[in-house]
Coordinates of N, CA and C in Angstrom, one line a residue:
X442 N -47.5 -61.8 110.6 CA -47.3 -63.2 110.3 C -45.8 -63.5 110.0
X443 N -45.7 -64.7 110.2 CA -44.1 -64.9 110.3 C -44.1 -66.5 109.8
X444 N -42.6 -67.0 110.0 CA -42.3 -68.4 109.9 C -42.1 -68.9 108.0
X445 N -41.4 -69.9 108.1 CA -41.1 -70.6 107.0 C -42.1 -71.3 106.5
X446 N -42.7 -71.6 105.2 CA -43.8 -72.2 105.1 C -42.7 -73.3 103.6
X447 N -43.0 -74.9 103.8 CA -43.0 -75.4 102.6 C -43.8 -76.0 102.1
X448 N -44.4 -75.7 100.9 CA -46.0 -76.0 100.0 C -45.0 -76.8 99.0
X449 N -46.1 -78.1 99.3 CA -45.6 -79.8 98.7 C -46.2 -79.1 96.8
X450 N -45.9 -78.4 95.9 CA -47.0 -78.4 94.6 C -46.8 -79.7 93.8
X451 N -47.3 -79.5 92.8 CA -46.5 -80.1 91.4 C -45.7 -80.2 90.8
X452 N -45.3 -78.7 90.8 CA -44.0 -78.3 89.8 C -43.0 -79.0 90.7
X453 N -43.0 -79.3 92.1 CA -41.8 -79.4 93.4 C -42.4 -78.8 94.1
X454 N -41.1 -78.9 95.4 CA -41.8 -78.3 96.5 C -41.4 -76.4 96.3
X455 N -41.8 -75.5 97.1 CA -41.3 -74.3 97.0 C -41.2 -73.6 98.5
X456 N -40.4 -73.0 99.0 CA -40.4 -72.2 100.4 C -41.0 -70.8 100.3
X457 N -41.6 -70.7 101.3 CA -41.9 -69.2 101.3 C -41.1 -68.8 102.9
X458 N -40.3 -67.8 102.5 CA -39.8 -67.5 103.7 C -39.6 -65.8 104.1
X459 N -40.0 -65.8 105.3 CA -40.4 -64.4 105.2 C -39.1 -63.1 104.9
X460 N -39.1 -62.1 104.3 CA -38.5 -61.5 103.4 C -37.1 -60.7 104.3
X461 N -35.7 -60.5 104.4 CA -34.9 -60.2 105.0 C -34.6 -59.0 104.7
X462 N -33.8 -58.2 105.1 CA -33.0 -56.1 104.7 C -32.1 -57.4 103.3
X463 N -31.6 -58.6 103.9 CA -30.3 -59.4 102.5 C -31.2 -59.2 101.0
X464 N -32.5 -59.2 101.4 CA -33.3 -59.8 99.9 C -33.4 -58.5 98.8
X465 N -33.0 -57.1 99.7 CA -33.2 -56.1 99.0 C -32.8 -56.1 97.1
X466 N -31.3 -56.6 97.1 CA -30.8 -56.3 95.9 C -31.7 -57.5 95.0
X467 N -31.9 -58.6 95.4 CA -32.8 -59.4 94.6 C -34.5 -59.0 94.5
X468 N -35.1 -58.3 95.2 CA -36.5 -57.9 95.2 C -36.0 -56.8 94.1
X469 N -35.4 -55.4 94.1 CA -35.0 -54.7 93.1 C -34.8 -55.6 91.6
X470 N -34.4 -56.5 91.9 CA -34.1 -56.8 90.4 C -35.3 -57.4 89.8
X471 N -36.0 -58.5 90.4 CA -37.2 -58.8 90.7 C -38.4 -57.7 89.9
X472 N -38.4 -56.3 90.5 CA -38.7 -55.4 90.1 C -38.9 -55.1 89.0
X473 N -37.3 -54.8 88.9 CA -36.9 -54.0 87.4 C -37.0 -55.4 86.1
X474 N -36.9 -56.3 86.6 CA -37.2 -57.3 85.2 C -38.4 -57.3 84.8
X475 N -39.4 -57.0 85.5 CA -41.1 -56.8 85.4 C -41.1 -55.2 84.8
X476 N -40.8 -54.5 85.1 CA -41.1 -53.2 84.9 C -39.9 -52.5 83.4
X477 N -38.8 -52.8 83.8 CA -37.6 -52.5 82.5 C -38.5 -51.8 81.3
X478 N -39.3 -53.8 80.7 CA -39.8 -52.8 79.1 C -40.8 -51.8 79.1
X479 N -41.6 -51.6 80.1 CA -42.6 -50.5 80.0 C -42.0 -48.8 80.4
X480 N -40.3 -49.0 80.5 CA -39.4 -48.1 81.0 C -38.9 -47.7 79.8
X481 N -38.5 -48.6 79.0 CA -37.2 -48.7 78.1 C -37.9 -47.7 76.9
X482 N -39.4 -47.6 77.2 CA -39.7 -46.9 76.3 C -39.8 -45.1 76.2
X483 N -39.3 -44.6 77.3 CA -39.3 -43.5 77.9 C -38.3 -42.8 76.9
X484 N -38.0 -42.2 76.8 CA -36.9 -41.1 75.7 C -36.0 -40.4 77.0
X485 N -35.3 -41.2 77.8 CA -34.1 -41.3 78.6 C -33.1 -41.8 78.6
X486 N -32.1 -41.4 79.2 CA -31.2 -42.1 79.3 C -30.6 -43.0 80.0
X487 N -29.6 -44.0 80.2 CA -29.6 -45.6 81.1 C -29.6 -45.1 82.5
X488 N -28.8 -43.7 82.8 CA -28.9 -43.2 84.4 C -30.0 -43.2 84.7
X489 N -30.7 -42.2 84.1 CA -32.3 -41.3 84.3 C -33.1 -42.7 84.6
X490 N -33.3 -43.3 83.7 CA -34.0 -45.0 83.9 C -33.6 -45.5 85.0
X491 N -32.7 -45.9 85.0 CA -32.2 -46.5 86.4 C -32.5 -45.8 87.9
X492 N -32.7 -45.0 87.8 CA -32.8 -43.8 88.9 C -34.3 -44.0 89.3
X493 N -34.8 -43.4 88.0 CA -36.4 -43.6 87.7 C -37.1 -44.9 88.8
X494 N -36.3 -45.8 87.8 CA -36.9 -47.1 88.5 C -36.9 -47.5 89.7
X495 N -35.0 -47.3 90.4 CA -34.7 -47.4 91.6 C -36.2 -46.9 92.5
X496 N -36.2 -45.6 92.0 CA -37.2 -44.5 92.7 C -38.7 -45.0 93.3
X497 N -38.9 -45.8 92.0 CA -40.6 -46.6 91.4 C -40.3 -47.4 92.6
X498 N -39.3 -48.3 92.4 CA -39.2 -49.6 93.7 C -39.4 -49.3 95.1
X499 N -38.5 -48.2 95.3 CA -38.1 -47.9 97.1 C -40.1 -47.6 97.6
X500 N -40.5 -46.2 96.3 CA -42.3 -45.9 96.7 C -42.9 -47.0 96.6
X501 N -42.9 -48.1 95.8 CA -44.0 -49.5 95.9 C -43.8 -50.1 97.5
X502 N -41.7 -50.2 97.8 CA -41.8 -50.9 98.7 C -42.3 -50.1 100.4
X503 N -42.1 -49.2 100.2 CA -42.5 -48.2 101.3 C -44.0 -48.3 101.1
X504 N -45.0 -48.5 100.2 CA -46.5 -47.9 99.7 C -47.0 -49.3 100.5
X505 N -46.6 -50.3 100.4 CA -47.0 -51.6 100.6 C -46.7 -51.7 102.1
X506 N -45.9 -51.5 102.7 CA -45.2 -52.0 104.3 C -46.5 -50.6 104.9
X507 N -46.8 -49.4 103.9 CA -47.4 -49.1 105.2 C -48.7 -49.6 105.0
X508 N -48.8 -49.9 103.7 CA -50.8 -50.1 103.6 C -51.4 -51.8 103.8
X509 N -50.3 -52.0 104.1 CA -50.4 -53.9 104.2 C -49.1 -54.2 105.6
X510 N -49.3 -53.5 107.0 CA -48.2 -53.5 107.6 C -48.4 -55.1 108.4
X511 N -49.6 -55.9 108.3 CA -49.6 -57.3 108.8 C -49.5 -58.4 107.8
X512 N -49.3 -58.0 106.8 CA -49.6 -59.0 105.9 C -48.1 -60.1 105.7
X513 N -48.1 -61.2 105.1 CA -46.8 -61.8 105.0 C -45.9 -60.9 103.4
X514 N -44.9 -61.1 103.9 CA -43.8 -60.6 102.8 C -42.8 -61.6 102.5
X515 N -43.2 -62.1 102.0 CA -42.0 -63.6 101.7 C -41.5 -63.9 100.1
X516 N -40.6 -64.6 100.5 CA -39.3 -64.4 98.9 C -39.9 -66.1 98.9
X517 N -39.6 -66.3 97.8 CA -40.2 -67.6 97.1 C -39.0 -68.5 96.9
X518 N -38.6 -69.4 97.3 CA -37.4 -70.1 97.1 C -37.7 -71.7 96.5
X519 N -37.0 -72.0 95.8 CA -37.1 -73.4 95.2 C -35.3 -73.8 95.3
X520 N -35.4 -75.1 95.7 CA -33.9 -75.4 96.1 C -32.6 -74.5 96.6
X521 N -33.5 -73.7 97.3 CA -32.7 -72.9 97.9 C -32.0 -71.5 97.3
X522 N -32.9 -71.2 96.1 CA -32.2 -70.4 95.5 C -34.2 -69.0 95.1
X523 N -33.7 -68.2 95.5 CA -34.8 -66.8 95.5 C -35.4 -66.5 94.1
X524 N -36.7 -67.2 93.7 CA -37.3 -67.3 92.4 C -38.3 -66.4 92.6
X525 N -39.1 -65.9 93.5 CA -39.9 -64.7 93.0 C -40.4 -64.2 94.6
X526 N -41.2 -63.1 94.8 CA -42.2 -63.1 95.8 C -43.1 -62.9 95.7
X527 N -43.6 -63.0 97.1 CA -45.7 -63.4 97.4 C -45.6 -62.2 98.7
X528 N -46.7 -61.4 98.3 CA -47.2 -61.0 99.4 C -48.6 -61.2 99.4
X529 N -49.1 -61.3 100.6 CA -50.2 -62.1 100.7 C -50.9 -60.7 102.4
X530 N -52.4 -60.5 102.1 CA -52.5 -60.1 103.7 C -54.4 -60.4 103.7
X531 N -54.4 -60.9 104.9 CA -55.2 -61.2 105.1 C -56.3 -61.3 106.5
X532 N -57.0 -61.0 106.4 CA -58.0 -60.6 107.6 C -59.6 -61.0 107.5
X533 N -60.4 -61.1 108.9 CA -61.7 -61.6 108.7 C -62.8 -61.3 107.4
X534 N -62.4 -60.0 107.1 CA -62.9 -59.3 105.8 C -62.8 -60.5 104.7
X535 N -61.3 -60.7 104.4 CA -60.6 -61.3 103.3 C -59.7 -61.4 103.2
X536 N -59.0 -61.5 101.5 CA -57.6 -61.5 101.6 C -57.2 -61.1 100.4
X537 N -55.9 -60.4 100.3 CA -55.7 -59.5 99.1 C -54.2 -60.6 98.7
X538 N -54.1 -61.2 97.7 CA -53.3 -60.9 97.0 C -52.1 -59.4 96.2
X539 N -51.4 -58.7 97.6 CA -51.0 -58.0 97.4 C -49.8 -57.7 96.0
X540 N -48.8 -58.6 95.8 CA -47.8 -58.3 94.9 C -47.4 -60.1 94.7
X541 N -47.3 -60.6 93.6 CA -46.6 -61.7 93.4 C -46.1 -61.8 92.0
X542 N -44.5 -62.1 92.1 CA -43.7 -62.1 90.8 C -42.6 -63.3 90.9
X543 N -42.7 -63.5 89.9 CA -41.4 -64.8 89.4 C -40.4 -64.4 88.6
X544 N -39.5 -64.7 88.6 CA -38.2 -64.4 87.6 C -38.4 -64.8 86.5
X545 N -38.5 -64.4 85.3 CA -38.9 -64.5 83.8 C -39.0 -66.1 83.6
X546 N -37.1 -66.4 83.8 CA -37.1 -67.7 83.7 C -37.9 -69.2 84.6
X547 N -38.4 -68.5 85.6 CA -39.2 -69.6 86.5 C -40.5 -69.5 85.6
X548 N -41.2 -68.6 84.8 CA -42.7 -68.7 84.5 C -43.5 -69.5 83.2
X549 N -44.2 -69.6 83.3 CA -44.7 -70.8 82.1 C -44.3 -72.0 82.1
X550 N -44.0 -72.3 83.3 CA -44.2 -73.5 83.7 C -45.2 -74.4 84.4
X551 N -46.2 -73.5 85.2 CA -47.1 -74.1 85.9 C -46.6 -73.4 87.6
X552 N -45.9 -72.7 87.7 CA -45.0 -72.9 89.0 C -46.1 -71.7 89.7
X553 N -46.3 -70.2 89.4 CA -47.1 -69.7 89.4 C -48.8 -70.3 89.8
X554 N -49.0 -70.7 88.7 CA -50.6 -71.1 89.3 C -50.6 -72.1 90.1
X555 N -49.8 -72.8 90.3 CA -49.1 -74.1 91.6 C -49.3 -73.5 92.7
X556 N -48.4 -72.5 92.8 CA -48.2 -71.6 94.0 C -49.9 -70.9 94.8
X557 N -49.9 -69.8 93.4 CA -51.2 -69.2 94.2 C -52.6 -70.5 94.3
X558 N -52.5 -71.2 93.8 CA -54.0 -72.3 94.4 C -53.9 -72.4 95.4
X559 N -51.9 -73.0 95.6 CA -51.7 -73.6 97.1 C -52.4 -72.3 98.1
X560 N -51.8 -71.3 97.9 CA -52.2 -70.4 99.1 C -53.6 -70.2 98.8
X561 N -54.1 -69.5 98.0 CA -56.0 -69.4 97.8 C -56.2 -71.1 98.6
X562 N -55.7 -72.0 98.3 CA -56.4 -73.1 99.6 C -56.7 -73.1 101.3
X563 N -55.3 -72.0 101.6 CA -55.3 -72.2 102.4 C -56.0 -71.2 103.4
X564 N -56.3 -69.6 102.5 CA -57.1 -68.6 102.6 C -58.6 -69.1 102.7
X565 N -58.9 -70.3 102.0 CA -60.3 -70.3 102.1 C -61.2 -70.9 103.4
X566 N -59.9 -71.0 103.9 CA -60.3 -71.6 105.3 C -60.9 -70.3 106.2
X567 N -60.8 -69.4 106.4 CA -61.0 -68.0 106.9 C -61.4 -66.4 106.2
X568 N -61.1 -66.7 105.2 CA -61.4 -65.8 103.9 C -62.5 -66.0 103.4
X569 N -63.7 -65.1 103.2 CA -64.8 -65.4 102.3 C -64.8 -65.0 100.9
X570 N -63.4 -64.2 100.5 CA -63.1 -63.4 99.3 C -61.4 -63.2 99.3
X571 N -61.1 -63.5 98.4 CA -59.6 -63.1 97.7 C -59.4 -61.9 96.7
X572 N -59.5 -60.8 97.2 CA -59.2 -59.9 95.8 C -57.5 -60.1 95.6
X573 N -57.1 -59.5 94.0 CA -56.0 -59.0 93.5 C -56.4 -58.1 92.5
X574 N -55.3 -57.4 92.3 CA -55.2 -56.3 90.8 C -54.4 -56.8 89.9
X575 N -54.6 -57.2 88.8 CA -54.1 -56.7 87.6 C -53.7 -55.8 86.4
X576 N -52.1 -55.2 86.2 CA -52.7 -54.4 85.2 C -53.3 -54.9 83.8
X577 N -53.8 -54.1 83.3 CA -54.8 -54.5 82.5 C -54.1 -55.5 80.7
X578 N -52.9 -55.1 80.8 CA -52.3 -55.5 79.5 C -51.2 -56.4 80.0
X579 N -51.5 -57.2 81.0 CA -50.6 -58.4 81.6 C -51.3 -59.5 81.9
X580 N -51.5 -59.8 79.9 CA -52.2 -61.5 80.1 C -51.7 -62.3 80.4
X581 N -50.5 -62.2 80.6 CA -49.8 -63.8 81.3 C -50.7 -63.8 82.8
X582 N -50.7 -62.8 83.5 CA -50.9 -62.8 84.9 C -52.7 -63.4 85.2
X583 N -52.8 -62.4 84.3 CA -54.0 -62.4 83.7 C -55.1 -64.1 83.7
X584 N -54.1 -64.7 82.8 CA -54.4 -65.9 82.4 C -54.1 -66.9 83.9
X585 N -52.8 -66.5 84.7 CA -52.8 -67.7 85.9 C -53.9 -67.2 86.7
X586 N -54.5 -66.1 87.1 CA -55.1 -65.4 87.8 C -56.6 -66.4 87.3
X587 N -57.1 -66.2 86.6 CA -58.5 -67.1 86.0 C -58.4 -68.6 86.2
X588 N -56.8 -69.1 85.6 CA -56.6 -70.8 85.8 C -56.8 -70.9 87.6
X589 N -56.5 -70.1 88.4 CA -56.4 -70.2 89.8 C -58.3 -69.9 90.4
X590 N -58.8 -69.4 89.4 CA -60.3 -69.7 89.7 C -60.7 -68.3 90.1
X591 N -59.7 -66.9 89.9 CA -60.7 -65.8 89.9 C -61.4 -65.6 88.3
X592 N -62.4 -64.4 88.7 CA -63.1 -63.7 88.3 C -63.2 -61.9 88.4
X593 N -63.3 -61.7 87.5 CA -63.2 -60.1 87.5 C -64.4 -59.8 87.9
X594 N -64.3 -58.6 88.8 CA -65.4 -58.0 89.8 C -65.3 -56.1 89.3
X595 N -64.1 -56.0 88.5 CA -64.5 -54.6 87.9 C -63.1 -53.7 87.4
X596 N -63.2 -52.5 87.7 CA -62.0 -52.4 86.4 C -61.6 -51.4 87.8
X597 N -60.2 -50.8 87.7 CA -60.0 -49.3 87.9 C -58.7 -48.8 87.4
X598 N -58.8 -48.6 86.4 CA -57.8 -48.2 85.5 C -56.1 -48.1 86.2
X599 N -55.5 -48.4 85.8 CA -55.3 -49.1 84.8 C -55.0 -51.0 85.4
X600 N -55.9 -50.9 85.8 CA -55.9 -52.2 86.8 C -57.4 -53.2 86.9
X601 N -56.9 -54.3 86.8 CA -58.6 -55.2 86.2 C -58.4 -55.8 87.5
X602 N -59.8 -55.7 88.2 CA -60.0 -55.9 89.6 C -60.3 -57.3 89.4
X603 N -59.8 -58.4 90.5 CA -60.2 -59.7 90.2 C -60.9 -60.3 91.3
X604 N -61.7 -61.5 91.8 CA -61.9 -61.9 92.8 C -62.1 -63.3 92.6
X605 N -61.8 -63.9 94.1 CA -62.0 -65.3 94.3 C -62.6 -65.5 95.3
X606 N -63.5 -66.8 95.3 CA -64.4 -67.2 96.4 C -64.3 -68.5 96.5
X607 N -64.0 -68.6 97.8 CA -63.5 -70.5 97.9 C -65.3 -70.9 97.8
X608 N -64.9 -72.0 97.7 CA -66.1 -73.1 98.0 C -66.3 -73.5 99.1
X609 N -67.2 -73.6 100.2 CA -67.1 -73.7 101.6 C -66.9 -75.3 101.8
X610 N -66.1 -75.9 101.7 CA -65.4 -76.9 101.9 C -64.2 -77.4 102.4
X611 N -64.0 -78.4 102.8 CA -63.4 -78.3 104.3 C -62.2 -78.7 102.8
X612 N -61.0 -78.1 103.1 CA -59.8 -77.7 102.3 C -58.2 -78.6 102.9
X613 N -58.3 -79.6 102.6 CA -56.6 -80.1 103.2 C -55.7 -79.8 102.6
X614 N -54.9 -79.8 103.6 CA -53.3 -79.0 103.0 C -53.3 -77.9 102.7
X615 N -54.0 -77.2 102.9 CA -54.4 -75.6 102.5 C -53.3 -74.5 103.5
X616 N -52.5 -73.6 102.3 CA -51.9 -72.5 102.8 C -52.5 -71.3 103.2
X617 N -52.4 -70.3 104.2 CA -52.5 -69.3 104.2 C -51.4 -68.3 104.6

């Protein structure tokens, strides 16, 4: 999948544009702002951590490109400036909500559950099912995940399995 997509929400508009080798040093940070405090707790030091993490990021981004190698990979832009990413992959089966994050400061605003409706709209057009993962002690995610109309379908540690099911209705404006 490819191409620039701009989804009209609420919060504003937002771009999703598919992800460049340039976006590396902002997906890393991206990363490490989600991940840092469950790090900071380790009994290491700022190298070892840093390293650590680097390490965590390159396996996520390698784990993902090979086990989702059609899916979209796109950076999230709002006025032209790189607020979070969406990966998204999807097939006659369904569609996985693979990885989506916002920069601390973009969240709790609505911008998040804006986003994923827009896309779950536009999934429902060909998707009979949306899964995603949650870890289990990330109620913020947690909470847009339910406002966006999943439901939890089961657990697997340390991750709460979620699912969504459009309503078979004809869907305008709907992203996929």
């Amino acid at each position: 999948m490819s191409g620039i997509r701009v989804l009209d929400i609420v919060p504003g508009p937002v771009v999703l544009r598919p992800e460049r080798p340039g976006d590396a040093e902002f997906l890393y940070a991206l990363f490490r702002c989600h991940n840092l405090p469950a790090m900071s707790a380790m009994p290491v030091d700022e190298a070892t951590r840093e390293t650590l993490m680097r390490m965590q990021f390159e396996s996520q981004t390698r784990s993902y490109r090979a086990r989702y190698p059609e899916a979209r990979f796109d950076i999230v832009e709002r006025d032209g400036v790189a607020v979070g990413r969406l990966i998204v992959h999807a097939d006659d089966a369904g569609g996985s909500i693979v990885d989506f994050g916002l920069l601390p400061d973009r969240q709790g605003a609505g911008l998040g559950t804006a986003l994923l409706s827009a896309v779950l709209s536009g999934l429902a057009l060909h998707c009979p099912v949306v899964r995603c993962q949650v870890l289990w002690n990330n109620e913020r995610s947690l909470r847009m995940c339910r406002r966006a109309g999943f439901t939890a379908a089961g657990e697997a540690p340390p991750f709460v399995q979620l699912e969504w099911r459009p309503e078979r209705i004809s869907v305008p404006g709907g992203v996929a």
